[in-house]
Coordinates of C-alpha atoms in Angstrom, one line a residue:
Chain S
X1 CA 83.6 79.5 95.3
X2 CA 85.1 80.6 92.0
X3 CA 87.3 83.4 90.7
X4 CA 86.4 85.1 87.4
X5 CA 89.3 87.0 85.9
X6 CA 88.9 89.5 83.1
X7 CA 92.0 89.7 80.9
X8 CA 93.0 91.7 77.8
X9 CA 95.4 90.9 75.0
X10 CA 97.4 94.0 74.3
X11 CA 100.1 95.1 71.9
X12 CA 103.6 94.9 73.5
X13 CA 104.4 98.6 73.8
X14 CA 107.8 97.8 75.3
X15 CA 108.9 96.7 71.9
X16 CA 108.7 98.6 68.7
X17 CA 105.6 100.7 68.3
X18 CA 104.5 100.5 64.7
X19 CA 102.5 103.5 63.5
X20 CA 100.6 103.5 60.2
X21 CA 100.8 106.3 57.7
X22 CA 97.5 107.8 58.8
X23 CA 98.9 108.1 62.4
X24 CA 97.0 105.2 63.9
X25 CA 98.7 102.3 65.5
X26 CA 99.5 99.3 63.4
X27 CA 98.4 96.6 65.9
X28 CA 98.9 93.8 63.3
X29 CA 102.6 94.6 63.1
X30 CA 103.1 94.4 66.8
X31 CA 103.6 91.4 69.1
X32 CA 100.8 90.8 71.6
X33 CA 101.0 89.9 75.3
X34 CA 98.7 89.4 78.2
X35 CA 98.3 92.7 79.9
X36 CA 100.7 92.9 82.9
X37 CA 98.1 93.9 85.6
X38 CA 95.7 91.2 84.3
X39 CA 98.4 88.6 84.7
X40 CA 98.8 89.6 88.3
X41 CA 95.0 89.2 88.7
X42 CA 95.2 85.7 87.1
X43 CA 98.0 84.8 89.5
X44 CA 96.1 86.1 92.5
X45 CA 93.1 83.9 91.5
X46 CA 95.4 80.9 91.0
X47 CA 96.9 81.4 94.5
X48 CA 93.3 81.4 95.9
X49 CA 92.8 78.2 93.9
X50 CA 96.0 76.7 95.4
X51 CA 94.7 77.5 98.9
X52 CA 91.0 76.6 98.6
X53 CA 90.7 74.5 95.4
X54 CA 88.2 76.9 93.9
X55 CA 87.6 77.2 90.2
X56 CA 89.2 79.9 88.1
X57 CA 87.5 81.2 84.9
X58 CA 89.2 83.6 82.6
X59 CA 87.2 85.8 80.3
X60 CA 88.5 88.1 77.6
X61 CA 86.8 90.2 74.9
X62 CA 88.7 90.5 71.7
X63 CA 89.2 89.1 68.2
X64 CA 89.5 85.4 67.7
X65 CA 93.3 85.3 68.0
X66 CA 92.9 86.1 71.7
X67 CA 92.1 82.4 72.1
X68 CA 95.9 81.8 72.1
X69 CA 96.3 84.0 75.1
X70 CA 93.4 82.2 76.9
X71 CA 95.0 78.8 76.2
X72 CA 98.2 80.1 77.8
X73 CA 96.2 81.1 80.9
X74 CA 94.6 77.6 80.9
X75 CA 98.2 76.2 80.8
X76 CA 99.0 78.3 83.9
X77 CA 96.3 76.5 85.7
X78 CA 93.0 78.3 85.0
X79 CA 90.1 75.9 84.6
X80 CA 87.8 77.4 82.0
X81 CA 88.0 80.2 79.5
X82 CA 85.5 82.4 77.8
X83 CA 86.2 84.4 74.7
X84 CA 83.7 87.2 74.1
X85 CA 84.0 87.9 70.4
X86 CA 81.7 89.4 67.8
X87 CA 81.7 92.1 65.1
X88 CA 78.9 93.9 67.0
X89 CA 81.2 94.4 69.9
X90 CA 84.0 96.1 67.9
X91 CA 84.7 99.8 68.4
X92 CA 83.5 99.8 72.0
X93 CA 84.7 102.4 74.4
X94 CA 85.1 101.6 78.1
X95 CA 81.4 102.1 78.8
X96 CA 80.3 99.7 76.1
X97 CA 83.1 97.2 76.9
X98 CA 82.0 97.0 80.5
X99 CA 78.4 96.4 79.5
X100 CA 79.4 93.5 77.3
X101 CA 81.8 92.0 79.8
X102 CA 79.3 92.4 82.6
X103 CA 76.7 90.5 80.5
X104 CA 79.3 87.8 79.9
X105 CA 80.1 87.5 83.6
X106 CA 76.4 87.3 84.4
X107 CA 76.2 84.4 81.9
X108 CA 79.1 82.7 83.7
X109 CA 77.2 83.4 86.9
X110 CA 78.4 85.3 90.0
X111 CA 77.6 83.3 93.1
X112 CA 77.6 84.6 96.7
X113 CA 81.1 83.6 97.5
X114 CA 82.7 84.6 94.1
X115 CA 85.4 87.2 93.4
X116 CA 85.7 89.0 90.0
X117 CA 89.2 90.1 89.2
X118 CA 90.5 92.7 86.7
X119 CA 93.8 94.4 86.2
X120 CA 94.1 98.0 87.3
X121 CA 94.6 99.2 83.7
X122 CA 95.6 98.0 80.2
X123 CA 98.8 99.3 78.8
X124 CA 97.3 100.1 75.4
X125 CA 94.4 102.3 76.6
X126 CA 95.6 103.2 80.1
X127 CA 92.2 104.2 81.2
X128 CA 91.7 102.0 84.4
X129 CA 87.9 102.3 83.8
X130 CA 86.6 99.0 82.7
X131 CA 87.0 97.3 86.1
X132 CA 85.0 99.8 88.1
X133 CA 82.4 100.1 85.3
X134 CA 81.9 96.3 85.3
X135 CA 81.5 96.4 89.1
X136 CA 78.8 99.1 88.7
X137 CA 77.0 97.2 86.0
X138 CA 77.0 94.0 88.2
X139 CA 76.2 96.0 91.3
X140 CA 79.2 94.7 93.1
X141 CA 81.4 96.5 95.6
X142 CA 84.8 97.3 94.1
X143 CA 88.3 97.8 95.4
X144 CA 90.9 99.1 92.9
X145 CA 94.7 99.3 93.1
X146 CA 94.8 96.1 95.1
X147 CA 98.4 95.2 96.2
X148 CA 97.7 92.4 98.7
X149 CA 94.8 90.0 99.2
X150 CA 93.7 87.8 102.1
X151 CA 90.6 85.7 101.7
X152 CA 88.9 84.3 104.8
X153 CA 85.7 82.6 103.8
X154 CA 83.4 85.4 102.5
X155 CA 85.5 88.2 103.9
X156 CA 88.3 89.6 101.7
X157 CA 90.8 91.9 103.2
X158 CA 92.9 93.9 100.8
X159 CA 95.6 96.5 100.7
X160 CA 94.7 99.3 98.3
X161 CA 97.5 101.6 97.1
X162 CA 97.3 105.3 97.5
X163 CA 100.0 107.7 96.0
X164 CA 101.5 108.2 99.5
X165 CA 100.5 105.1 101.4
X166 CA 97.8 102.5 101.4
X167 CA 94.3 101.7 102.8
X168 CA 93.4 98.4 104.3
X169 CA 89.9 97.5 103.2
X170 CA 87.6 94.7 104.1
X171 CA 84.9 93.7 101.7
X172 CA 82.5 90.8 101.5
X173 CA 82.1 88.5 98.5
X174 CA 80.8 88.8 95.8
X175 CA 83.1 91.7 95.0
X176 CA 85.3 93.0 92.2
X177 CA 89.0 93.7 92.7
X178 CA 91.4 95.4 90.3
X179 CA 95.0 94.3 90.8
X180 CA 98.3 96.1 90.2
X181 CA 101.2 94.1 88.9
X182 CA 103.2 94.6 92.1
X183 CA 100.7 92.2 93.7
X184 CA 102.7 89.1 92.7
X185 CA 105.0 87.5 90.2
X186 CA 102.9 85.4 87.8
X187 CA 103.8 81.7 87.5
X188 CA 105.0 80.1 84.3
X189 CA 103.0 77.7 82.2
X190 CA 103.9 74.1 83.1
X191 CA 104.6 71.5 80.5
X192 CA 101.8 69.4 81.8
X193 CA 99.6 72.5 81.7
X194 CA 100.4 73.1 78.1
X195 CA 99.5 69.5 77.3
X196 CA 96.2 69.8 79.1
X197 CA 95.2 73.3 78.0
X198 CA 93.7 72.1 74.7
X199 CA 91.4 69.7 76.6
X200 CA 90.1 72.4 78.9
X201 CA 86.8 74.1 78.0
X202 CA 87.0 77.3 76.0
X203 CA 83.7 78.8 75.1
X204 CA 83.0 81.6 72.7
X205 CA 80.3 84.0 73.5
X206 CA 79.1 85.9 70.4
X207 CA 76.3 88.4 69.9
X208 CA 73.7 85.6 69.8
X209 CA 74.9 84.2 73.1
X210 CA 74.5 87.5 75.0
X211 CA 71.8 89.3 73.1
X212 CA 69.0 88.6 75.5
X213 CA 70.8 90.3 78.4
X214 CA 69.3 93.8 79.0
X215 CA 72.8 95.2 79.0
X216 CA 73.3 94.2 75.4
X217 CA 71.5 96.6 73.2
X218 CA 72.6 98.2 69.9
X219 CA 72.4 101.6 71.7
X220 CA 74.8 100.5 74.4
X221 CA 77.4 98.3 72.7
X222 CA 80.0 98.7 69.9
X223 CA 80.9 101.9 68.2
X224 CA 77.4 103.1 68.0
X225 CA 76.7 102.5 71.7
X226 CA 79.8 104.1 73.0
X227 CA 79.3 107.5 74.7
X228 CA 82.7 108.7 73.7
X229 CA 84.0 109.1 70.1
X230 CA 87.4 110.1 68.7
X231 CA 87.2 113.7 67.4
X232 CA 90.7 113.8 66.0
X233 CA 93.8 111.7 66.5
X234 CA 97.3 113.0 65.7
X235 CA 101.0 112.4 66.2
X236 CA 103.0 114.9 68.2
X237 CA 105.6 116.7 66.1
X238 CA 109.0 115.2 66.0
X239 CA 111.1 117.2 68.4
X240 CA 114.0 119.1 66.8
X241 CA 117.2 117.2 67.2
X242 CA 119.1 118.3 70.3
X243 CA 122.8 119.0 70.5
X244 CA 125.1 116.1 71.0
X245 CA 128.3 117.2 72.8
X246 CA 131.6 116.1 71.4
X247 CA 133.5 113.9 73.9
X248 CA 132.9 113.4 77.6
X249 CA 135.8 115.1 79.3
X250 CA 136.1 118.2 81.5
X251 CA 136.2 120.6 78.5
X252 CA 132.9 119.1 77.2
X253 CA 131.2 119.5 80.5
X254 CA 132.4 123.1 80.9
X255 CA 131.2 123.9 77.4
X256 CA 127.8 122.5 78.2
X257 CA 127.6 124.5 81.5
X258 CA 128.6 127.7 79.7
X259 CA 125.9 127.1 77.1
X260 CA 123.3 126.5 79.9
X261 CA 124.6 129.6 81.6
X262 CA 124.4 131.8 78.5
X263 CA 120.9 130.7 77.8
X264 CA 120.0 131.4 81.5
X265 CA 118.9 127.8 82.0
X266 CA 121.0 127.6 85.2
Chain H
X1 CA 61.7 114.7 86.3
X2 CA 63.7 111.6 85.8
X3 CA 67.4 112.0 85.0
X4 CA 68.2 111.5 81.3
X5 CA 71.8 111.8 80.4
X6 CA 71.0 112.1 76.7
X7 CA 68.9 115.2 77.1
X8 CA 72.1 117.3 76.5
X9 CA 70.3 120.7 76.4
X10 CA 69.3 120.3 80.1
X11 CA 72.9 120.4 81.4
X12 CA 74.8 123.5 82.3
X13 CA 77.9 124.5 84.2
X14 CA 81.5 123.2 84.7
X15 CA 82.2 121.2 87.8
X16 CA 85.4 120.1 89.5
X17 CA 85.7 117.4 92.0
X18 CA 87.9 118.8 94.8
X19 CA 89.4 115.8 96.5
X20 CA 90.4 116.1 100.1
X21 CA 92.5 113.8 102.2
X22 CA 92.5 114.2 106.0
X23 CA 90.5 117.4 105.6
X24 CA 93.0 119.1 103.3
X25 CA 92.1 119.9 99.7
X26 CA 94.6 118.2 97.3
X27 CA 96.6 120.6 95.1
X28 CA 95.3 118.8 91.9
X29 CA 92.0 120.4 92.7
X30 CA 93.5 123.9 92.2
X31 CA 95.0 122.9 88.9
X32 CA 91.6 121.6 87.7
X33 CA 89.8 124.7 88.9
X34 CA 92.2 126.9 87.0
X35 CA 91.6 124.9 83.9
X36 CA 87.9 124.7 84.6
X37 CA 87.7 128.5 84.9
X38 CA 88.9 128.8 81.2
X39 CA 86.3 126.3 80.0
X40 CA 83.5 128.0 82.0
X41 CA 84.5 131.4 80.6
X42 CA 84.5 130.1 77.0
X43 CA 81.0 128.7 77.6
X44 CA 79.8 131.6 79.7
X45 CA 78.7 129.4 82.6
X46 CA 79.4 128.9 86.3
X47 CA 82.4 127.0 87.7
X48 CA 81.6 124.9 90.7
X49 CA 83.8 123.0 93.1
X50 CA 82.4 119.8 94.7
X51 CA 83.8 118.9 98.1
X52 CA 82.9 115.7 100.0
X53 CA 84.1 115.3 103.5
X54 CA 83.5 115.8 107.2
X55 CA 83.8 119.2 108.9
X56 CA 86.1 120.7 106.3
X57 CA 87.4 124.2 107.4
X58 CA 85.4 127.0 105.8
X59 CA 88.7 128.8 104.8
X60 CA 89.6 125.7 102.7
X61 CA 86.2 125.9 100.9
X62 CA 86.5 129.6 100.4
X63 CA 90.0 129.1 99.0
X64 CA 88.6 127.2 96.0
X65 CA 87.1 130.5 94.9
X66 CA 90.6 131.9 95.0
X67 CA 91.4 129.5 92.2
X68 CA 88.3 130.3 90.1
X69 CA 85.2 128.6 91.6
X70 CA 82.1 130.7 91.6
X71 CA 80.3 128.2 93.9
X72 CA 81.2 125.3 96.1
X73 CA 78.9 122.4 96.7
X74 CA 79.9 121.1 100.1
X75 CA 78.7 117.6 101.1
X76 CA 79.3 117.3 104.8
X77 CA 78.8 113.8 106.3
X78 CA 80.7 111.7 108.7
X79 CA 80.7 108.8 106.2
X80 CA 82.4 111.0 103.7
X81 CA 85.5 111.6 105.9
X82 CA 87.5 108.8 104.3
X83 CA 87.0 107.9 100.7
X84 CA 84.8 104.9 99.8
X85 CA 83.7 104.2 96.3
X86 CA 80.1 103.5 97.4
X87 CA 79.5 106.6 99.5
X88 CA 81.2 109.0 97.1
X89 CA 79.6 107.6 94.0
X90 CA 76.1 107.8 95.6
X91 CA 76.5 111.4 96.8
X92 CA 78.0 112.6 93.6
X93 CA 75.5 110.9 91.3
X94 CA 72.6 112.2 93.4
X95 CA 74.1 115.8 93.1
X96 CA 74.7 115.4 89.3
X97 CA 71.2 114.1 88.8
X98 CA 69.8 117.1 90.7
X99 CA 71.9 119.9 89.3
X100 CA 72.9 118.6 85.8
X101 CA 76.4 119.9 85.1
X102 CA 77.6 120.0 81.5
X103 CA 81.3 119.2 82.2
X104 CA 82.7 117.3 85.2
X105 CA 86.4 117.2 85.8
X106 CA 88.1 114.8 88.3
X107 CA 91.8 114.6 89.1
X108 CA 93.3 111.3 87.9
X109 CA 94.6 110.3 91.4
X110 CA 94.3 106.7 92.7
X111 CA 91.0 107.9 94.2
X112 CA 89.8 109.9 91.2
X113 CA 90.4 107.0 88.9
X114 CA 88.3 104.7 91.1
X115 CA 85.5 107.2 91.4
X116 CA 85.2 108.6 87.8
X117 CA 84.4 105.3 86.0
X118 CA 81.9 104.2 88.7
X119 CA 80.0 107.5 88.4
X120 CA 80.1 107.5 84.6
X121 CA 78.8 104.0 84.4
X122 CA 75.9 104.8 86.8
X123 CA 75.0 108.1 85.0
X124 CA 75.3 106.5 81.6
X125 CA 77.8 108.9 80.1
X126 CA 81.3 109.0 78.7
X127 CA 84.5 109.4 80.6
X128 CA 87.9 110.2 79.1
X129 CA 90.9 109.1 81.3
X130 CA 94.0 111.0 82.1
X131 CA 93.5 114.0 79.8
X132 CA 96.4 116.4 79.3
X133 CA 94.5 119.2 77.4
X134 CA 90.9 120.4 77.3
X135 CA 89.1 122.8 75.0
X136 CA 85.5 123.7 74.2
X137 CA 86.3 126.4 71.7
X138 CA 87.2 125.0 68.2
X139 CA 89.4 128.0 67.4
X140 CA 91.5 127.5 70.6
X141 CA 91.7 123.8 69.8
X142 CA 93.1 124.6 66.4
X143 CA 95.7 126.9 68.0
X144 CA 96.7 124.1 70.3
X145 CA 97.0 121.7 67.4
X146 CA 99.3 124.1 65.5
X147 CA 102.0 123.7 68.1
X148 CA 101.5 120.2 69.2
X149 CA 100.6 118.1 66.2
X150 CA 101.7 117.3 62.7
X151 CA 98.1 118.0 61.4
X152 CA 97.9 120.6 58.6
X153 CA 95.4 122.6 60.7
X154 CA 94.5 125.2 58.0
X155 CA 93.5 122.6 55.5
X156 CA 91.6 120.3 57.7
X157 CA 87.9 120.4 58.3
X158 CA 86.8 120.7 61.9
X159 CA 83.3 120.2 63.0
X160 CA 82.2 123.3 64.9
X161 CA 80.6 122.5 68.3
X162 CA 81.0 123.3 71.9
X163 CA 81.6 119.7 73.0
X164 CA 84.4 119.3 75.4
X165 CA 87.5 118.2 73.4
X166 CA 89.5 116.0 75.7
X167 CA 93.0 115.3 74.5
X168 CA 95.0 112.5 75.9
X169 CA 98.2 110.6 75.0
X170 CA 97.9 107.0 73.9
X171 CA 100.6 104.4 73.6
X172 CA 103.1 106.2 75.7
X173 CA 102.7 109.5 73.9
X174 CA 103.3 108.2 70.4
X175 CA 99.8 109.0 69.5
X176 CA 97.4 111.7 70.8
X177 CA 93.7 111.3 70.6
X178 CA 91.0 114.0 71.1
X179 CA 87.9 112.4 72.5
X180 CA 84.4 113.9 72.6
X181 CA 81.2 112.8 74.3
X182 CA 78.6 114.4 72.0
X183 CA 75.4 112.5 73.0
X184 CA 75.5 112.3 76.8
X185 CA 76.0 114.6 79.7
X186 CA 77.9 115.4 81.9
X187 CA 81.0 115.2 79.8
X188 CA 83.4 113.6 82.2
X189 CA 87.1 113.7 82.2
X190 CA 89.9 112.6 84.6
X191 CA 92.9 114.9 84.3
X192 CA 96.5 114.0 85.0
X193 CA 97.9 115.6 88.1
X194 CA 100.7 118.1 87.3
X195 CA 99.7 118.7 83.7
X196 CA 97.4 121.8 84.1
X197 CA 98.9 125.0 85.4
X198 CA 97.5 126.5 88.6
X199 CA 96.6 130.2 88.2
X200 CA 97.6 132.7 90.8
X201 CA 95.4 132.8 93.9
X202 CA 92.8 135.6 93.9
X203 CA 91.8 137.0 97.3
X204 CA 88.7 138.8 95.9
X205 CA 87.5 135.6 94.3
X206 CA 87.9 133.7 97.5
X207 CA 85.9 136.3 99.4
X208 CA 82.9 136.1 97.2
X209 CA 82.7 132.3 96.9
X210 CA 79.2 131.0 97.4
X211 CA 79.2 127.9 99.6
X212 CA 76.2 125.7 99.2
X213 CA 75.6 123.1 101.8
X214 CA 74.2 120.0 100.2
X215 CA 71.8 117.7 102.1
X216 CA 73.5 114.3 102.0
X217 CA 71.3 111.2 102.0
X218 CA 73.7 108.5 103.1
X219 CA 73.6 105.6 105.6
X220 CA 75.9 102.8 106.6
X221 CA 73.9 100.4 104.5
X222 CA 74.9 102.2 101.3
X223 CA 78.6 101.3 101.9
X224 CA 79.7 97.8 101.3
X225 CA 83.3 98.0 102.2
X226 CA 85.0 98.7 105.6
X227 CA 88.1 100.9 105.6
X228 CA 90.1 99.4 108.4
X229 CA 93.0 101.8 108.3
X230 CA 94.6 104.4 106.1
X231 CA 98.4 104.4 106.4
X232 CA 100.8 106.9 105.1
X233 CA 104.1 105.8 103.8
X234 CA 106.7 106.6 106.4
X235 CA 108.7 108.7 103.9
X236 CA 107.5 112.1 102.8
X237 CA 106.1 112.1 99.3
X238 CA 108.7 113.3 96.8
X239 CA 107.3 116.4 95.1
X240 CA 108.4 115.5 91.6
X241 CA 105.4 117.1 90.0
X242 CA 106.0 120.5 91.4
X243 CA 109.8 120.4 91.0
X244 CA 111.6 122.9 88.9
X245 CA 114.5 120.6 88.3
X246 CA 114.5 116.8 88.2
X247 CA 117.7 114.7 88.1
X248 CA 116.7 111.1 87.3
X249 CA 118.7 107.9 87.4
X250 CA 118.2 104.7 85.4
X251 CA 119.6 101.3 85.0
X252 CA 123.0 102.9 84.2
X253 CA 123.7 103.1 87.9
X254 CA 123.7 99.3 88.4
X255 CA 127.5 99.3 88.7
X256 CA 127.4 101.3 92.0
X257 CA 123.8 102.0 93.0
X258 CA 124.5 103.9 96.1
X259 CA 127.2 106.0 94.4
X260 CA 124.9 106.7 91.5
X261 CA 122.0 107.9 93.6
X262 CA 124.4 110.0 95.7
X263 CA 125.7 111.7 92.6
X264 CA 122.1 112.4 91.4
X265 CA 121.3 113.8 94.9
X266 CA 124.3 116.1 94.8
X267 CA 123.5 117.3 91.3
X268 CA 119.9 117.9 92.2
X269 CA 120.9 119.9 95.3
X270 CA 123.3 122.0 93.2
X271 CA 120.5 122.8 90.7
X272 CA 117.8 123.1 93.4
X273 CA 115.8 120.0 92.4
X274 CA 114.7 116.5 93.4
X275 CA 115.8 113.0 92.4
X276 CA 113.6 111.0 90.0
X277 CA 114.1 107.6 88.5
X278 CA 113.1 105.2 85.8
X279 CA 111.0 102.2 86.4
X280 CA 114.0 99.9 86.2
X281 CA 115.5 101.3 89.4
X282 CA 112.2 101.0 91.3
X283 CA 111.7 97.4 90.1
X284 CA 115.3 96.6 91.2
X285 CA 114.5 98.0 94.7
X286 CA 117.2 100.7 94.4
X287 CA 114.8 103.6 95.0
X288 CA 111.2 103.9 96.2
X289 CA 108.3 104.1 93.7
X290 CA 107.4 107.7 94.6
X291 CA 110.6 108.7 92.6
X292 CA 109.4 107.1 89.4
X293 CA 108.9 109.2 86.3
X294 CA 107.0 107.8 83.3
X295 CA 103.8 106.3 82.1
X296 CA 103.0 104.4 85.3
X297 CA 104.9 106.8 87.5
X298 CA 104.6 110.6 87.5
X299 CA 104.4 113.1 84.6
X300 CA 106.8 115.9 85.1
X301 CA 107.6 119.0 83.0
X302 CA 110.4 120.8 84.9
X303 CA 112.6 123.5 83.5
X304 CA 115.5 121.1 83.6
X305 CA 115.4 117.3 83.4
X306 CA 118.7 115.5 83.7
X307 CA 118.7 111.8 82.7
X308 CA 121.6 109.9 84.1
X309 CA 122.0 106.4 82.6
X310 CA 118.4 106.2 81.3
X311 CA 118.0 104.6 77.9
X312 CA 114.7 106.3 77.2
X313 CA 112.1 103.7 76.7
X314 CA 108.8 105.2 75.5
X315 CA 107.2 104.5 78.9
X316 CA 109.8 106.8 80.5
X317 CA 109.7 109.4 77.8
X318 CA 105.9 109.7 78.2
X319 CA 106.5 111.1 81.6
X320 CA 109.2 113.7 80.9
X321 CA 109.5 114.6 77.2
X322 CA 107.7 117.9 77.7
X323 CA 110.5 119.2 80.0
X324 CA 111.9 122.5 78.9
X325 CA 115.5 121.4 78.8
X326 CA 116.5 117.8 78.8
X327 CA 120.2 116.9 79.5
X328 CA 121.1 113.2 78.9
X329 CA 124.2 111.4 80.0
X330 CA 124.5 107.9 78.6
X331 CA 127.2 105.5 77.6
X332 CA 125.3 104.2 74.6
X333 CA 125.3 106.8 71.8
X334 CA 122.3 105.2 70.2
X335 CA 120.1 105.4 73.3
X336 CA 116.7 106.8 72.4
X337 CA 117.0 109.3 75.2
X338 CA 119.2 111.3 72.9
X339 CA 116.3 111.7 70.5
X340 CA 114.5 113.9 72.9
X341 CA 117.5 115.4 74.7
X342 CA 118.3 119.1 74.2
X343 CA 121.9 118.3 75.1
X344 CA 123.5 114.9 75.2
X345 CA 126.8 113.7 76.5
X346 CA 127.9 110.2 75.5
X347 CA 130.0 109.0 78.4
X348 CA 130.2 107.3 81.8
X349 CA 127.9 109.0 84.3
X350 CA 130.3 108.3 87.1
X351 CA 132.9 110.4 85.4
X352 CA 130.7 113.1 83.8
X353 CA 128.4 113.8 86.7
X354 CA 131.1 114.9 89.2
X355 CA 132.6 117.2 86.6
X356 CA 129.1 118.6 85.9
X357 CA 128.5 119.3 89.5
X358 CA 131.8 121.0 89.8
X359 CA 131.3 123.1 86.7
X360 CA 127.8 124.2 87.7
X361 CA 129.0 125.1 91.2
X362 CA 131.8 127.2 89.6
X363 CA 129.4 128.9 87.2
X364 CA 127.0 129.7 90.1
X365 CA 129.8 131.0 92.2
X366 CA 131.0 133.3 89.4
X367 CA 127.6 135.0 89.2

């Protein structure tokens, strides 16, 4: 058995969001982190490894600097890493991204008792689409919004979150699960792990590596192969400054309430 | 004829996936139908609701017409009672391949966000997630941009077309992107619950709804998961999205959590609203996740939003900055919440809130 975990390096949107003059985001100016939900997926896989001794392979599509993130995941205890990186892959929307990642996962190989993990969604795009789309391309059953996992041989029982409760779902391997960050608290890298992470295998799959897969075709990958395109992007107008009340005493509060009253807000 | 998603001319009509849970249609479906009605009118085409379930009451199906549907495709099968990705995807893709709709809208619920991408990948078409605004008409799109963007609309070139223009926030609302899917059909979009306005119910529309029973080809072998149980959370879902007034608490209540929440509840009850919260309170276990407002919580646009002790991280602002009137109480005068607040008070929420409750009570009593 092995666990294959798809991870994404994302800009840290909890810090300062840098916007370029043309209104697009200045990714270069922002710190990068491993996407939170993906980290939960990695931890879930590592816990299965702790219990069963299985192998954990992390795979990420992105520019070469994403190698740093993959090394960190190796230092956490993952066994192998694959970086999917090529100019031809750039500009992909979720459809094209899932084609490429599915091709990469096929190359890694999905055996009968394997589980593919993804995060529920990435904080930069917030689409929550790539996981289910990979599952479709690999013809695997999927369960999204997974908040608890129990593996018993080839049977996997999970808790899937709904807005107002949850479902308990049983699925057989091979399958794909998308995890929410409430699933667990990811472990830290260990000092030993950091020492070892540079000895662990990290392969780069480029266009040449994957081009023979039927999923990889100029009409289905990259900017040209993406069904969706950006028509316009824009910044919302800066909201007019509100009114800051002077002081914080009874008179201030009464003044505020009388303004609200006059404007028929209350 | 084989299905070909790139033969765009062959597709016609606007569809809305009308999600049901336990036999009851979710209110998101009414919002989507109301929005879909406008798109269908602009295109001069039919609006159809799609319902998958088991023995859904006919009055519920008819009611979809009351919110704008001309036709309801009803897929009735015992394996569609409870949602599974496999069954729903198969039935919907079969129907899309047969009837070829031009636009397909799905509510961005935990189920819609599971179903949408699976269908889009199978049909080979584009899907835009969590949209907050939809247009087909370029003139209407320009009107929309005039009030919501910094673009100089009159001096910008817009390509004229009837593609669905799907606008969604990115990066916590700092950037908006309008996405199109020009080469493939259907143009699919998941739409954030609570963002679109439900139009008034129309009895006459409901009466003339055409219900089409769809032959469902489905067997147990098509489904590769077992739903063992569906459990509702014990507590009733907080109706944040529909609330007129939301009083939210943030990390600022750490000093006295119970007292802070009690103050918020009291203020909410005086104003006739509900209690919301920031992510920090949910993470700390002070309040349940169904209260959470923000990017990963709920998007609200109430008439009044009161932020008590919330600093205003962009993830929170993304969920509430469109509220009509935002009142912020925070000890830190440089808190970013004050950038979006209509009225701000810099002070201790434990002192200010009781005074606020009292003053509002007095004002209401005087009326």
